[in-house]
DNA sequence: TTAGTGAATAATTTATTGATTGTTCATTCT
DNA sequence: AGAATGAACAATCAATAAATTATTCACTAA
């Protein structure tokens, strides 16, 4: 890491701290400069403007969120159905808790998106890729019966919009949303899976709220085994 | 209609005109009073406050929107699947055009909801009832295979959230949203309908954009025939 | 009694101003 | 040269004052 990369990191660390404590608007460039023991002007050698610092932080946040979810993909001993359900519920819970505990993170995201609409589009695309991978897997193993994977990915994503950043749409509790999402997933699963001997596909059960660390650990263990 | 009901109507008509032209905030009670050739004070004999005039207008708007959709239920010669699809697409198109052509209507709705959260809850409930009726019908006729109608109603409603007032979530075009919704409905239909001889349920096609008048006329004709 | 008034008041909104902040750049350091 | 500064300027924000508006109510008219 070059000297100037280190300085850049220092700015990001200071900004993340201040943004999450006091919020983006209340954080001044002068303060960031002071935190980094430099002059305000020097910040502009590393970022084109204040908003670009926020964009970089939000970008990393979004990437690490998707990585957490992708960890589910690397966990062994799971059917495609289980994977899909875990991913969707993880999304609901992760974003729900985020809005509940870190309101400043949402504020930051909203500011970034209103300034850079492209940011949201790319975040959604990354999310969809996870769905698509699971559908492909399920398709290949014969567990799912998907006629058109890209179209179904879009459908799946569209049908679960309400369960990402749910508090933006409703003031239901997490428990209510989980019950509702279970019904949605039941419906979707009946659409994805072939019926065996005329018996309806069994209902989706709300998965346990495994924490992020344990999923990551499980995935790491599986990787090590290989 | 009593004398005082007529006066009340006069106020509502004047308010609707001004709200849709200049918006709720820019309309003053004094102006409404002048339109109705009365004093500001007298308005308060008919409405508790300014916001209550807006609530009444929004309530009527919401009711008539649901009535339009309910007209689909009374149309003959339609399978439950067709009904469901027509209702969902009608919802997308109706709300899309509303936001596109009548931005003040959205503004009004947002003001009412932020002041009276119950208003939104009841509007959603009315919408869900339409879904529930269709599911019941389909269930009864054997066209649908629904294990739990209330749960499936909730699922169906939740899965189609994005396609009501879609511009609040995305800046996709109507055509894009229609294609996407078709995929969602295909997925849902595969979840609702029994598979016949192992053949996948056929994809949802985007229905023609029949106008409201023609649906209402069709329903009326059907009613007259009986 | 019921319908309506309009001036008085309380609540909000808008305009104005002064202070703060983001950004630039000529200049100084290393 | 590249790295960093900090004063200067423009843009934005916060605080306050001014104006407008919602709401009330004592009162009049029918």
Tab-separated table of C-alpha atoms (C1' of nucleotides) in Angstrom:
chain	number	residue	atom	x	y	z
A	1	UNK	CA	0.000	0.000	0.000
A	2	UNK	CA	1.537	3.269	-1.109
A	3	UNK	CA	2.039	6.241	1.165
A	4	UNK	CA	-0.858	8.102	-0.400
A	5	UNK	CA	-3.166	5.087	-0.108
A	6	UNK	CA	-2.492	5.068	3.627
A	7	UNK	CA	-3.436	8.727	3.902
A	8	UNK	CA	-6.600	8.033	1.939
A	9	UNK	CA	-7.491	5.239	4.333
A	10	UNK	CA	-6.920	7.540	7.274
A	11	UNK	CA	-9.468	9.948	5.844
A	12	UNK	CA	-11.978	7.169	5.300
A	13	UNK	CA	-11.575	5.856	8.822
A	14	UNK	CA	-12.040	9.299	10.305
A	15	UNK	CA	-15.052	9.961	8.093
A	16	UNK	CA	-16.711	6.669	8.908
A	17	UNK	CA	-16.338	7.428	12.590
A	18	UNK	CA	-17.803	10.913	12.312
A	19	UNK	CA	-20.519	10.039	9.813
A	20	UNK	CA	-21.826	7.217	11.982
A	21	UNK	CA	-21.653	9.324	15.147
A	22	UNK	CA	-22.873	12.713	14.023
A	23	UNK	CA	-24.147	12.077	10.499
A	24	UNK	CA	-22.921	13.223	7.113
A	25	UNK	CA	-24.314	16.760	7.121
A	26	UNK	CA	-22.998	17.610	10.588
A	27	UNK	CA	-19.501	16.434	9.755
A	28	UNK	CA	-17.279	19.165	8.318
A	29	UNK	CA	-14.262	18.815	6.117
A	30	UNK	CA	-12.345	20.905	8.639
A	31	UNK	CA	-13.072	18.294	11.319
A	32	UNK	CA	-11.973	15.428	9.115
A	33	UNK	CA	-8.804	17.338	8.306
A	34	UNK	CA	-8.125	17.896	11.984
A	35	UNK	CA	-8.722	14.208	12.771
A	36	UNK	CA	-6.115	13.362	10.156
A	37	UNK	CA	-3.777	16.151	11.275
A	38	UNK	CA	-3.849	17.855	7.922
A	39	UNK	CA	-5.352	20.924	6.308
A	40	UNK	CA	-8.833	20.982	4.756
A	41	UNK	CA	-7.373	21.637	1.334
A	42	UNK	CA	-5.317	18.483	1.434
A	43	UNK	CA	-8.425	16.306	1.656
A	44	UNK	CA	-9.195	17.391	-1.884
A	45	UNK	CA	-6.047	15.772	-3.170
A	46	UNK	CA	-7.591	12.431	-2.213
A	47	UNK	CA	-11.286	12.979	-2.866
A	48	UNK	CA	-12.930	15.129	-5.464
A	49	UNK	CA	-15.518	16.314	-2.954
A	50	UNK	CA	-17.152	15.555	0.371
A	51	UNK	CA	-19.806	13.377	-1.245
A	52	UNK	CA	-17.131	11.135	-2.757
A	53	UNK	CA	-15.933	10.161	0.697
A	54	UNK	CA	-19.477	9.056	1.489
A	55	UNK	CA	-19.722	7.157	-1.785
A	56	UNK	CA	-16.555	5.220	-1.023
A	57	UNK	CA	-17.784	4.309	2.468
A	58	UNK	CA	-21.203	3.271	1.182
A	59	UNK	CA	-19.621	1.236	-1.595
A	60	UNK	CA	-17.561	-0.754	0.868
A	61	UNK	CA	-20.530	-1.207	3.166
A	62	UNK	CA	-22.641	-2.560	0.307
A	63	UNK	CA	-19.887	-4.899	-0.831
A	64	UNK	CA	-19.373	-6.369	2.601
A	65	UNK	CA	-23.114	-6.850	3.042
A	66	UNK	CA	-23.271	-8.881	-0.132
A	67	UNK	CA	-20.203	-10.834	0.921
A	68	UNK	CA	-21.950	-11.871	4.103
A	69	UNK	CA	-24.861	-13.145	2.081
A	70	UNK	CA	-22.570	-14.837	-0.384
A	71	UNK	CA	-21.100	-16.754	2.537
A	72	UNK	CA	-24.376	-18.683	2.628
A	73	UNK	CA	-23.536	-19.970	-0.826
A	74	UNK	CA	-20.364	-21.602	0.412
A	75	UNK	CA	-22.009	-23.398	3.288
A	76	UNK	CA	-22.291	-27.155	2.817
A	77	UNK	CA	-25.220	-29.402	3.620
A	78	UNK	CA	-27.868	-27.135	2.290
A	79	UNK	CA	-30.424	-27.590	-0.408
A	80	UNK	CA	-30.895	-24.792	-2.918
A	81	UNK	CA	-34.201	-24.086	-1.289
A	82	UNK	CA	-32.552	-23.666	2.078
A	83	UNK	CA	-29.912	-21.417	0.578
A	84	UNK	CA	-32.476	-19.222	-1.098
A	85	UNK	CA	-34.550	-18.950	2.038
A	86	UNK	CA	-31.561	-18.200	4.209
A	87	UNK	CA	-30.389	-15.498	1.861
A	88	UNK	CA	-33.766	-13.814	1.715
A	89	UNK	CA	-34.331	-13.937	5.454
A	90	UNK	CA	-30.777	-12.791	6.113
A	91	UNK	CA	-31.455	-9.823	3.879
A	92	UNK	CA	-34.621	-8.929	5.784
A	93	UNK	CA	-32.945	-9.222	9.147
A	94	UNK	CA	-29.713	-7.537	8.187
A	95	UNK	CA	-31.390	-4.500	6.681
A	96	UNK	CA	-34.006	-4.372	9.430
A	97	UNK	CA	-31.417	-4.276	12.181
A	98	UNK	CA	-29.331	-1.838	10.216
A	99	UNK	CA	-32.158	0.678	10.052
A	100	UNK	CA	-33.053	0.059	13.658
A	101	UNK	CA	-29.595	0.398	15.168
A	102	UNK	CA	-27.633	2.477	12.696
A	103	UNK	CA	-29.992	5.149	11.416
A	104	UNK	CA	-27.010	7.157	10.218
A	105	UNK	CA	-26.104	4.402	7.783
A	106	UNK	CA	-29.463	4.729	6.096
A	107	UNK	CA	-29.133	8.492	5.973
A	108	UNK	CA	-25.751	8.081	4.329
A	109	UNK	CA	-27.121	5.635	1.796
A	110	UNK	CA	-30.009	7.937	0.947
A	111	UNK	CA	-27.693	10.874	0.437
A	112	UNK	CA	-25.399	8.828	-1.779
A	113	UNK	CA	-28.249	7.429	-3.856
A	114	UNK	CA	-29.916	10.797	-4.357
A	115	UNK	CA	-26.621	12.106	-5.675
A	116	UNK	CA	-25.520	8.992	-7.558
A	117	UNK	CA	-28.526	6.970	-8.728
A	118	UNK	CA	-26.162	4.543	-10.409
A	119	UNK	CA	-25.012	3.440	-6.974
A	120	UNK	CA	-28.373	1.868	-6.169
A	121	UNK	CA	-28.658	0.191	-9.525
A	122	UNK	CA	-25.338	-1.534	-9.033
A	123	UNK	CA	-26.141	-2.606	-5.492
A	124	UNK	CA	-29.357	-4.213	-6.673
A	125	UNK	CA	-27.514	-5.942	-9.490
A	126	UNK	CA	-25.028	-7.476	-7.063
A	127	UNK	CA	-27.890	-8.772	-4.968
A	128	UNK	CA	-29.594	-10.277	-7.973
A	129	UNK	CA	-26.433	-12.101	-8.934
A	130	UNK	CA	-26.610	-14.015	-5.665
A	131	UNK	CA	-30.175	-15.048	-6.433
A	132	UNK	CA	-29.223	-16.034	-9.924
A	133	UNK	CA	-26.413	-18.283	-8.723
A	134	UNK	CA	-28.753	-20.126	-6.382
A	135	UNK	CA	-31.356	-20.571	-9.112
A	136	UNK	CA	-28.709	-21.931	-11.438
A	137	UNK	CA	-27.521	-24.397	-8.840
A	138	UNK	CA	-31.033	-25.541	-8.060
A	139	UNK	CA	-31.749	-25.839	-11.752
A	140	UNK	CA	-28.628	-27.912	-12.360
A	141	UNK	CA	-29.352	-30.274	-9.463
A	142	UNK	CA	-32.939	-30.720	-10.596
A	143	UNK	CA	-34.251	-29.349	-7.328
A	144	UNK	CA	-35.798	-26.375	-9.103
A	145	UNK	CA	-37.753	-26.420	-12.321
A	146	UNK	CA	-36.924	-23.039	-13.793
A	147	UNK	CA	-37.804	-22.386	-17.398
A	148	UNK	CA	-35.974	-19.078	-17.698
A	149	UNK	CA	-33.361	-18.332	-15.063
A	150	UNK	CA	-32.744	-14.613	-15.742
A	151	UNK	CA	-36.460	-13.868	-15.866
A	152	UNK	CA	-37.095	-15.826	-12.699
A	153	UNK	CA	-34.242	-14.007	-10.972
A	154	UNK	CA	-35.887	-10.699	-11.764
A	155	UNK	CA	-39.227	-12.026	-10.559
A	156	UNK	CA	-37.763	-13.322	-7.314
A	157	UNK	CA	-36.021	-10.046	-6.685
A	158	UNK	CA	-39.106	-7.986	-7.470
A	159	UNK	CA	-41.339	-10.129	-5.304
A	160	UNK	CA	-39.105	-9.649	-2.260
A	161	UNK	CA	-38.554	-5.892	-2.507
A	162	UNK	CA	-40.716	-5.236	0.527
A	163	UNK	CA	-38.409	-7.304	2.698
A	164	UNK	CA	-35.324	-5.224	2.055
A	165	UNK	CA	-35.200	-2.017	4.084
A	166	UNK	CA	-38.738	-2.901	5.091
A	167	UNK	CA	-39.117	0.032	7.459
A	168	UNK	CA	-39.138	2.335	4.458
A	169	UNK	CA	-42.474	0.875	3.379
A	170	UNK	CA	-44.229	-0.217	6.546
A	171	UNK	CA	-44.043	-0.055	10.295
A	172	UNK	CA	-44.645	-3.741	10.850
A	173	UNK	CA	-42.458	-5.508	13.386
A	174	UNK	CA	-39.659	-7.840	12.368
A	175	UNK	CA	-41.655	-10.843	13.566
A	176	UNK	CA	-44.624	-9.845	11.412
A	177	UNK	CA	-42.399	-9.335	8.404
A	178	UNK	CA	-40.797	-12.727	8.933
A	179	UNK	CA	-44.167	-14.450	9.021
A	180	UNK	CA	-45.218	-12.601	5.895
A	181	UNK	CA	-41.995	-13.398	4.091
A	182	UNK	CA	-42.434	-17.054	4.960
A	183	UNK	CA	-45.781	-16.982	3.162
A	184	UNK	CA	-44.230	-15.277	0.162
A	185	UNK	CA	-41.447	-17.853	0.036
A	186	UNK	CA	-43.940	-20.686	0.306
A	187	UNK	CA	-45.767	-19.301	-2.694
A	188	UNK	CA	-42.561	-18.815	-4.652
A	189	UNK	CA	-41.233	-22.239	-3.775
A	190	UNK	CA	-44.418	-23.811	-5.052
A	191	UNK	CA	-43.673	-21.928	-8.260
A	192	UNK	CA	-40.086	-23.093	-8.418
A	193	UNK	CA	-40.206	-26.694	-7.345
A	194	UNK	CA	-41.755	-29.616	-9.170
A	195	UNK	CA	-44.671	-31.273	-7.418
A	196	UNK	CA	-43.925	-34.800	-6.360
A	197	UNK	CA	-46.817	-37.239	-6.536
A	198	UNK	CA	-49.334	-34.407	-6.487
A	199	UNK	CA	-48.340	-33.349	-2.978
A	200	UNK	CA	-48.016	-29.605	-2.480
A	201	UNK	CA	-44.546	-28.324	-1.720
A	202	UNK	CA	-44.230	-27.959	2.039
A	203	UNK	CA	-44.471	-24.503	3.646
A	204	UNK	CA	-41.430	-22.354	4.267
A	205	UNK	CA	-40.370	-22.293	7.888
A	206	UNK	CA	-38.755	-19.177	9.311
A	207	UNK	CA	-35.058	-20.041	9.612
A	208	UNK	CA	-33.210	-19.569	12.893
A	209	UNK	CA	-31.538	-16.243	13.220
A	210	UNK	CA	-27.994	-17.545	12.898
A	211	UNK	CA	-25.598	-14.701	13.306
A	212	UNK	CA	-23.289	-13.563	10.579
A	213	UNK	CA	-20.184	-14.826	12.345
A	214	UNK	CA	-21.436	-18.395	12.523
A	215	UNK	CA	-22.341	-18.493	8.845
A	216	UNK	CA	-18.980	-17.075	7.890
A	217	UNK	CA	-17.264	-19.582	10.179
A	218	UNK	CA	-19.234	-22.455	8.664
A	219	UNK	CA	-18.291	-21.330	5.186
A	220	UNK	CA	-14.641	-20.974	6.171
A	221	UNK	CA	-14.641	-24.454	7.706
A	222	UNK	CA	-16.086	-25.881	4.519
A	223	UNK	CA	-13.440	-24.120	2.468
A	224	UNK	CA	-10.672	-25.434	4.732
A	225	UNK	CA	-11.951	-28.993	4.433
A	226	UNK	CA	-11.327	-28.868	0.715
B	1	UNK	CA	-79.408	15.368	0.494
B	2	UNK	CA	-79.831	17.876	3.283
B	3	UNK	CA	-79.016	21.543	2.958
B	4	UNK	CA	-75.878	21.192	5.021
B	5	UNK	CA	-74.732	18.172	3.019
B	6	UNK	CA	-74.904	20.296	-0.091
B	7	UNK	CA	-72.727	22.963	1.488
B	8	UNK	CA	-70.274	20.281	2.555
B	9	UNK	CA	-70.111	19.005	-1.017
B	10	UNK	CA	-69.497	22.510	-2.268
B	11	UNK	CA	-66.477	22.754	-0.011
B	12	UNK	CA	-65.144	19.388	-1.189
B	13	UNK	CA	-65.567	20.305	-4.844
B	14	UNK	CA	-63.762	23.598	-4.366
B	15	UNK	CA	-60.999	21.930	-2.379
B	16	UNK	CA	-60.509	19.184	-4.939
B	17	UNK	CA	-60.132	21.777	-7.637
B	18	UNK	CA	-57.592	23.835	-5.727
B	19	UNK	CA	-55.665	20.897	-4.273
B	20	UNK	CA	-55.172	19.335	-7.688
B	21	UNK	CA	-54.233	22.645	-9.280
B	22	UNK	CA	-52.049	24.303	-6.671
B	23	UNK	CA	-51.494	21.565	-4.111
B	24	UNK	CA	-52.657	21.170	-0.536
B	25	UNK	CA	-50.136	23.447	1.165
B	26	UNK	CA	-50.657	26.354	-1.231
B	27	UNK	CA	-54.409	26.255	-0.810
B	28	UNK	CA	-55.711	28.402	2.018
B	29	UNK	CA	-58.912	28.105	3.942
B	30	UNK	CA	-59.648	31.690	3.041
B	31	UNK	CA	-59.541	30.791	-0.642
B	32	UNK	CA	-61.848	27.819	-0.178
B	33	UNK	CA	-64.218	30.041	1.763
B	34	UNK	CA	-64.203	32.588	-1.007
B	35	UNK	CA	-64.837	29.911	-3.651
B	36	UNK	CA	-67.871	28.842	-1.644
B	37	UNK	CA	-68.939	32.426	-0.954
B	38	UNK	CA	-68.717	31.989	2.772
B	39	UNK	CA	-66.482	33.032	5.624
B	40	UNK	CA	-63.430	31.015	6.709
B	41	UNK	CA	-64.993	30.328	10.059
B	42	UNK	CA	-67.960	28.609	8.500
B	43	UNK	CA	-65.747	25.950	6.917
B	44	UNK	CA	-65.076	24.713	10.422
B	45	UNK	CA	-68.707	23.899	10.957
B	46	UNK	CA	-68.309	21.219	8.287
B	47	UNK	CA	-64.753	20.012	8.821
B	48	UNK	CA	-62.766	19.787	12.005
B	49	UNK	CA	-59.661	21.108	10.241
B	50	UNK	CA	-58.027	21.609	6.893
B	51	UNK	CA	-56.489	18.152	6.927
B	52	UNK	CA	-59.924	16.564	7.303
B	53	UNK	CA	-60.984	17.982	3.948
B	54	UNK	CA	-57.967	16.273	2.410
B	55	UNK	CA	-58.774	13.025	4.210
B	56	UNK	CA	-62.302	13.022	2.832
B	57	UNK	CA	-61.069	13.638	-0.717
B	58	UNK	CA	-58.392	10.948	-0.444
B	59	UNK	CA	-60.895	8.506	1.038
B	60	UNK	CA	-63.225	8.926	-1.921
B	61	UNK	CA	-60.340	8.665	-4.357
B	62	UNK	CA	-59.178	5.407	-2.770
B	63	UNK	CA	-62.674	3.972	-2.729
B	64	UNK	CA	-63.281	4.707	-6.377
B	65	UNK	CA	-59.914	3.219	-7.319
B	66	UNK	CA	-60.827	-0.040	-5.608
B	67	UNK	CA	-64.254	0.034	-7.215
B	68	UNK	CA	-62.646	0.174	-10.638
B	69	UNK	CA	-60.596	-2.871	-9.784
B	70	UNK	CA	-63.581	-4.637	-8.320
B	71	UNK	CA	-65.323	-4.169	-11.653
B	72	UNK	CA	-62.946	-6.808	-13.000
B	73	UNK	CA	-64.525	-9.260	-10.589
B	74	UNK	CA	-67.921	-8.823	-12.167
B	75	UNK	CA	-66.732	-9.385	-15.708
B	76	UNK	CA	-67.831	-12.701	-17.191
B	77	UNK	CA	-65.802	-15.096	-19.318
B	78	UNK	CA	-62.660	-14.881	-17.265
B	79	UNK	CA	-60.710	-17.498	-15.421
B	80	UNK	CA	-59.549	-16.718	-11.900
B	81	UNK	CA	-56.051	-16.489	-13.264
B	82	UNK	CA	-57.118	-13.886	-15.794
B	83	UNK	CA	-58.933	-11.944	-13.115
B	84	UNK	CA	-55.947	-11.941	-10.814
B	85	UNK	CA	-53.611	-10.868	-13.560
B	86	UNK	CA	-55.920	-8.140	-14.769
B	87	UNK	CA	-56.316	-6.773	-11.275
B	88	UNK	CA	-52.577	-6.696	-10.631
B	89	UNK	CA	-51.724	-5.103	-13.956
B	90	UNK	CA	-54.572	-2.635	-13.616
B	91	UNK	CA	-53.138	-1.630	-10.261
B	92	UNK	CA	-49.686	-1.073	-11.743
B	93	UNK	CA	-51.016	0.966	-14.627
B	94	UNK	CA	-53.531	2.953	-12.638
B	95	UNK	CA	-51.051	4.016	-9.969
B	96	UNK	CA	-48.299	4.593	-12.527
B	97	UNK	CA	-50.401	6.939	-14.589
B	98	UNK	CA	-51.695	8.621	-11.478
B	99	UNK	CA	-48.192	9.537	-10.325
B	100	UNK	CA	-47.212	10.530	-13.816
B	101	UNK	CA	-50.143	12.792	-14.626
B	102	UNK	CA	-51.452	13.881	-11.256
B	103	UNK	CA	-48.445	14.519	-9.045
B	104	UNK	CA	-50.612	16.533	-6.672
B	105	UNK	CA	-52.689	13.451	-5.918
B	106	UNK	CA	-49.621	11.669	-4.616
B	107	UNK	CA	-48.658	14.684	-2.556
B	108	UNK	CA	-52.121	14.723	-1.055
B	109	UNK	CA	-51.994	11.019	-0.267
B	110	UNK	CA	-48.606	11.383	1.394
B	111	UNK	CA	-49.804	14.261	3.542
B	112	UNK	CA	-52.898	12.349	4.591
B	113	UNK	CA	-50.957	9.182	5.402
B	114	UNK	CA	-48.298	10.983	7.390
B	115	UNK	CA	-51.050	12.513	9.501
B	116	UNK	CA	-53.374	9.500	9.595
B	117	UNK	CA	-51.383	6.265	9.317
B	118	UNK	CA	-54.613	4.342	9.724
B	119	UNK	CA	-55.690	5.603	6.320
B	120	UNK	CA	-53.006	3.609	4.540
B	121	UNK	CA	-53.675	0.485	6.556
B	122	UNK	CA	-57.315	0.543	5.534
B	123	UNK	CA	-56.555	1.196	1.883
B	124	UNK	CA	-54.221	-1.794	1.816
B	125	UNK	CA	-56.828	-3.921	3.509
B	126	UNK	CA	-59.417	-3.061	0.875
B	127	UNK	CA	-56.976	-4.034	-1.830
B	128	UNK	CA	-56.213	-7.309	-0.154
B	129	UNK	CA	-59.882	-8.132	0.059
B	130	UNK	CA	-60.066	-8.072	-3.741
B	131	UNK	CA	-57.177	-10.510	-3.930
B	132	UNK	CA	-58.752	-12.715	-1.321
B	133	UNK	CA	-62.026	-12.910	-3.223
B	134	UNK	CA	-60.251	-14.022	-6.374
B	135	UNK	CA	-58.263	-16.632	-4.507
B	136	UNK	CA	-61.435	-17.967	-2.938
B	137	UNK	CA	-63.137	-18.207	-6.300
B	138	UNK	CA	-60.174	-19.947	-7.857
B	139	UNK	CA	-59.979	-22.283	-4.925
B	140	UNK	CA	-63.669	-23.138	-5.144
B	141	UNK	CA	-63.533	-23.789	-8.877
B	142	UNK	CA	-60.461	-25.974	-8.485
B	143	UNK	CA	-58.426	-23.718	-10.715
B	144	UNK	CA	-56.140	-22.776	-7.853
B	145	UNK	CA	-54.654	-25.107	-5.281
B	146	UNK	CA	-54.397	-22.865	-2.243
B	147	UNK	CA	-53.693	-24.482	1.108
B	148	UNK	CA	-54.259	-21.365	3.189
B	149	UNK	CA	-56.200	-18.551	1.555
B	150	UNK	CA	-55.548	-15.742	4.067
B	151	UNK	CA	-51.824	-16.506	4.182
B	152	UNK	CA	-51.612	-16.671	0.415
B	153	UNK	CA	-53.469	-13.386	0.125
B	154	UNK	CA	-50.866	-11.736	2.311
B	155	UNK	CA	-48.092	-13.337	0.281
B	156	UNK	CA	-49.585	-12.226	-3.009
B	157	UNK	CA	-50.017	-8.713	-1.741
B	158	UNK	CA	-46.498	-8.552	-0.329
B	159	UNK	CA	-44.951	-9.930	-3.485
B	160	UNK	CA	-46.557	-7.256	-5.633
B	161	UNK	CA	-45.785	-4.220	-3.484
B	162	UNK	CA	-43.239	-2.923	-5.966
B	163	UNK	CA	-45.899	-2.665	-8.657
B	164	UNK	CA	-48.118	-0.280	-6.753
B	165	UNK	CA	-46.915	3.324	-6.861
B	166	UNK	CA	-43.826	1.914	-8.524
B	167	UNK	CA	-42.202	5.284	-9.099
B	168	UNK	CA	-41.689	5.565	-5.370
B	169	UNK	CA	-39.205	2.689	-5.522
B	170	UNK	CA	-37.629	2.842	-8.947
B	171	UNK	CA	-37.380	4.932	-12.062
B	172	UNK	CA	-38.040	2.086	-14.460
B	173	UNK	CA	-40.435	2.726	-17.320
B	174	UNK	CA	-43.963	1.342	-17.335
B	175	UNK	CA	-43.019	-1.125	-20.069
B	176	UNK	CA	-40.118	-2.461	-18.007
B	177	UNK	CA	-42.319	-2.794	-14.960
B	178	UNK	CA	-44.945	-4.649	-16.956
B	179	UNK	CA	-42.398	-7.142	-18.228
B	180	UNK	CA	-41.083	-7.614	-14.719
B	181	UNK	CA	-44.536	-8.033	-13.258
B	182	UNK	CA	-45.322	-10.653	-15.895
B	183	UNK	CA	-42.370	-12.663	-14.625
B	184	UNK	CA	-43.502	-12.279	-11.044
B	185	UNK	CA	-46.996	-13.413	-11.964
B	186	UNK	CA	-45.649	-16.389	-13.857
B	187	UNK	CA	-43.754	-17.438	-10.767
B	188	UNK	CA	-46.763	-16.905	-8.524
B	189	UNK	CA	-49.102	-18.732	-10.880
B	190	UNK	CA	-46.822	-21.714	-10.878
B	191	UNK	CA	-47.161	-21.585	-7.100
B	192	UNK	CA	-50.928	-21.323	-7.186
B	193	UNK	CA	-51.959	-23.676	-9.929
B	194	UNK	CA	-51.723	-27.437	-9.982
B	195	UNK	CA	-49.436	-28.898	-12.605
B	196	UNK	CA	-51.284	-30.882	-15.201
B	197	UNK	CA	-49.490	-33.908	-16.614
B	198	UNK	CA	-46.140	-32.568	-15.494
B	199	UNK	CA	-46.353	-29.599	-17.844
B	200	UNK	CA	-45.247	-26.282	-16.363
B	201	UNK	CA	-47.946	-23.655	-16.018
B	202	UNK	CA	-47.732	-21.382	-19.025
B	203	UNK	CA	-46.145	-17.921	-18.694
B	204	UNK	CA	-48.163	-14.843	-17.863
B	205	UNK	CA	-48.770	-12.593	-20.828
B	206	UNK	CA	-49.052	-8.862	-20.340
B	207	UNK	CA	-52.785	-8.091	-20.675
B	208	UNK	CA	-54.008	-5.439	-23.073
B	209	UNK	CA	-54.415	-2.051	-21.533
B	210	UNK	CA	-58.193	-2.045	-21.576
B	211	UNK	CA	-59.459	1.227	-20.309
B	212	UNK	CA	-61.514	1.597	-17.205
B	213	UNK	CA	-64.659	2.529	-19.072
B	214	UNK	CA	-64.686	-0.656	-21.114
B	215	UNK	CA	-64.248	-2.856	-18.067
B	216	UNK	CA	-67.000	-1.050	-16.229
B	217	UNK	CA	-69.231	-1.329	-19.299
B	218	UNK	CA	-68.544	-5.027	-19.603
B	219	UNK	CA	-69.379	-5.563	-15.951
B	220	UNK	CA	-72.562	-3.539	-16.297
B	221	UNK	CA	-73.603	-5.520	-19.369
B	222	UNK	CA	-73.044	-8.746	-17.482
B	223	UNK	CA	-75.140	-7.475	-14.585
B	224	UNK	CA	-77.945	-6.428	-16.935
B	225	UNK	CA	-78.004	-9.841	-18.602
B	226	UNK	CA	-78.899	-11.423	-15.304
C	1	DT	C1'	-82.292	27.270	16.973
C	2	DT	C1'	-79.354	26.946	13.112
C	3	DA	C1'	-76.386	29.172	9.687
C	4	DG	C1'	-73.045	32.229	9.134
C	5	DT	C1'	-69.630	36.071	10.206
C	6	DG	C1'	-65.096	38.158	10.784
C	7	DA	C1'	-61.841	39.933	13.964
C	8	DA	C1'	-58.460	37.960	17.337
C	9	DT	C1'	-55.055	34.633	18.196
C	10	DA	C1'	-52.067	30.713	17.694
C	11	DA	C1'	-49.479	28.096	14.576
C	12	DT	C1'	-46.847	27.808	10.301
C	13	DT	C1'	-44.508	29.333	6.561
C	14	DT	C1'	-41.502	32.417	4.191
C	15	DA	C1'	-37.828	35.882	3.792
C	16	DT	C1'	-33.783	37.832	5.442
C	17	DT	C1'	-29.615	37.913	7.430
C	18	DG	C1'	-25.295	36.430	9.439
C	19	DA	C1'	-22.455	32.596	10.232
C	20	DT	C1'	-20.650	28.319	8.735
C	21	DT	C1'	-18.869	25.241	5.428
C	22	DG	C1'	-17.173	23.278	0.906
C	23	DT	C1'	-13.948	24.110	-2.494
C	24	DT	C1'	-10.159	26.419	-4.970
C	25	DC	C1'	-5.655	28.027	-5.690
C	26	DA	C1'	-1.522	30.828	-5.156
C	27	DT	C1'	2.036	29.860	-2.233
C	28	DT	C1'	5.314	27.370	0.947
C	29	DC	C1'	7.626	23.440	2.344
C	30	DT	C1'	10.560	18.985	1.581
D	1	DA	C1'	9.398	17.822	-8.841
D	2	DG	C1'	5.408	16.362	-5.407
D	3	DA	C1'	3.073	17.219	-0.907
D	4	DA	C1'	0.782	20.230	1.875
D	5	DT	C1'	-0.937	24.704	3.449
D	6	DG	C1'	-4.393	28.200	4.635
D	7	DA	C1'	-6.439	32.432	3.097
D	8	DA	C1'	-10.112	33.670	-0.208
D	9	DC	C1'	-14.517	32.923	-2.364
D	10	DA	C1'	-18.887	30.766	-3.237
D	11	DA	C1'	-22.378	27.892	-1.625
D	12	DT	C1'	-25.115	26.362	2.107
D	13	DC	C1'	-27.132	26.433	6.593
D	14	DA	C1'	-29.225	28.208	11.006
D	15	DA	C1'	-31.394	31.719	13.461
D	16	DT	C1'	-34.391	35.141	13.569
D	17	DA	C1'	-37.868	38.351	12.094
D	18	DA	C1'	-41.857	39.192	9.237
D	19	DA	C1'	-45.790	37.680	6.998
D	20	DT	C1'	-49.174	34.499	6.209
D	21	DT	C1'	-52.407	31.117	7.525
D	22	DA	C1'	-55.297	27.916	10.429
D	23	DT	C1'	-58.369	27.935	13.930
D	24	DT	C1'	-61.378	29.806	17.500
D	25	DC	C1'	-65.135	32.230	19.309
D	26	DA	C1'	-68.116	35.988	20.626
D	27	DC	C1'	-71.382	37.712	17.921
D	28	DT	C1'	-75.315	38.727	14.179
D	29	DA	C1'	-78.970	37.263	10.949
D	30	DA	C1'	-82.533	34.380	9.466
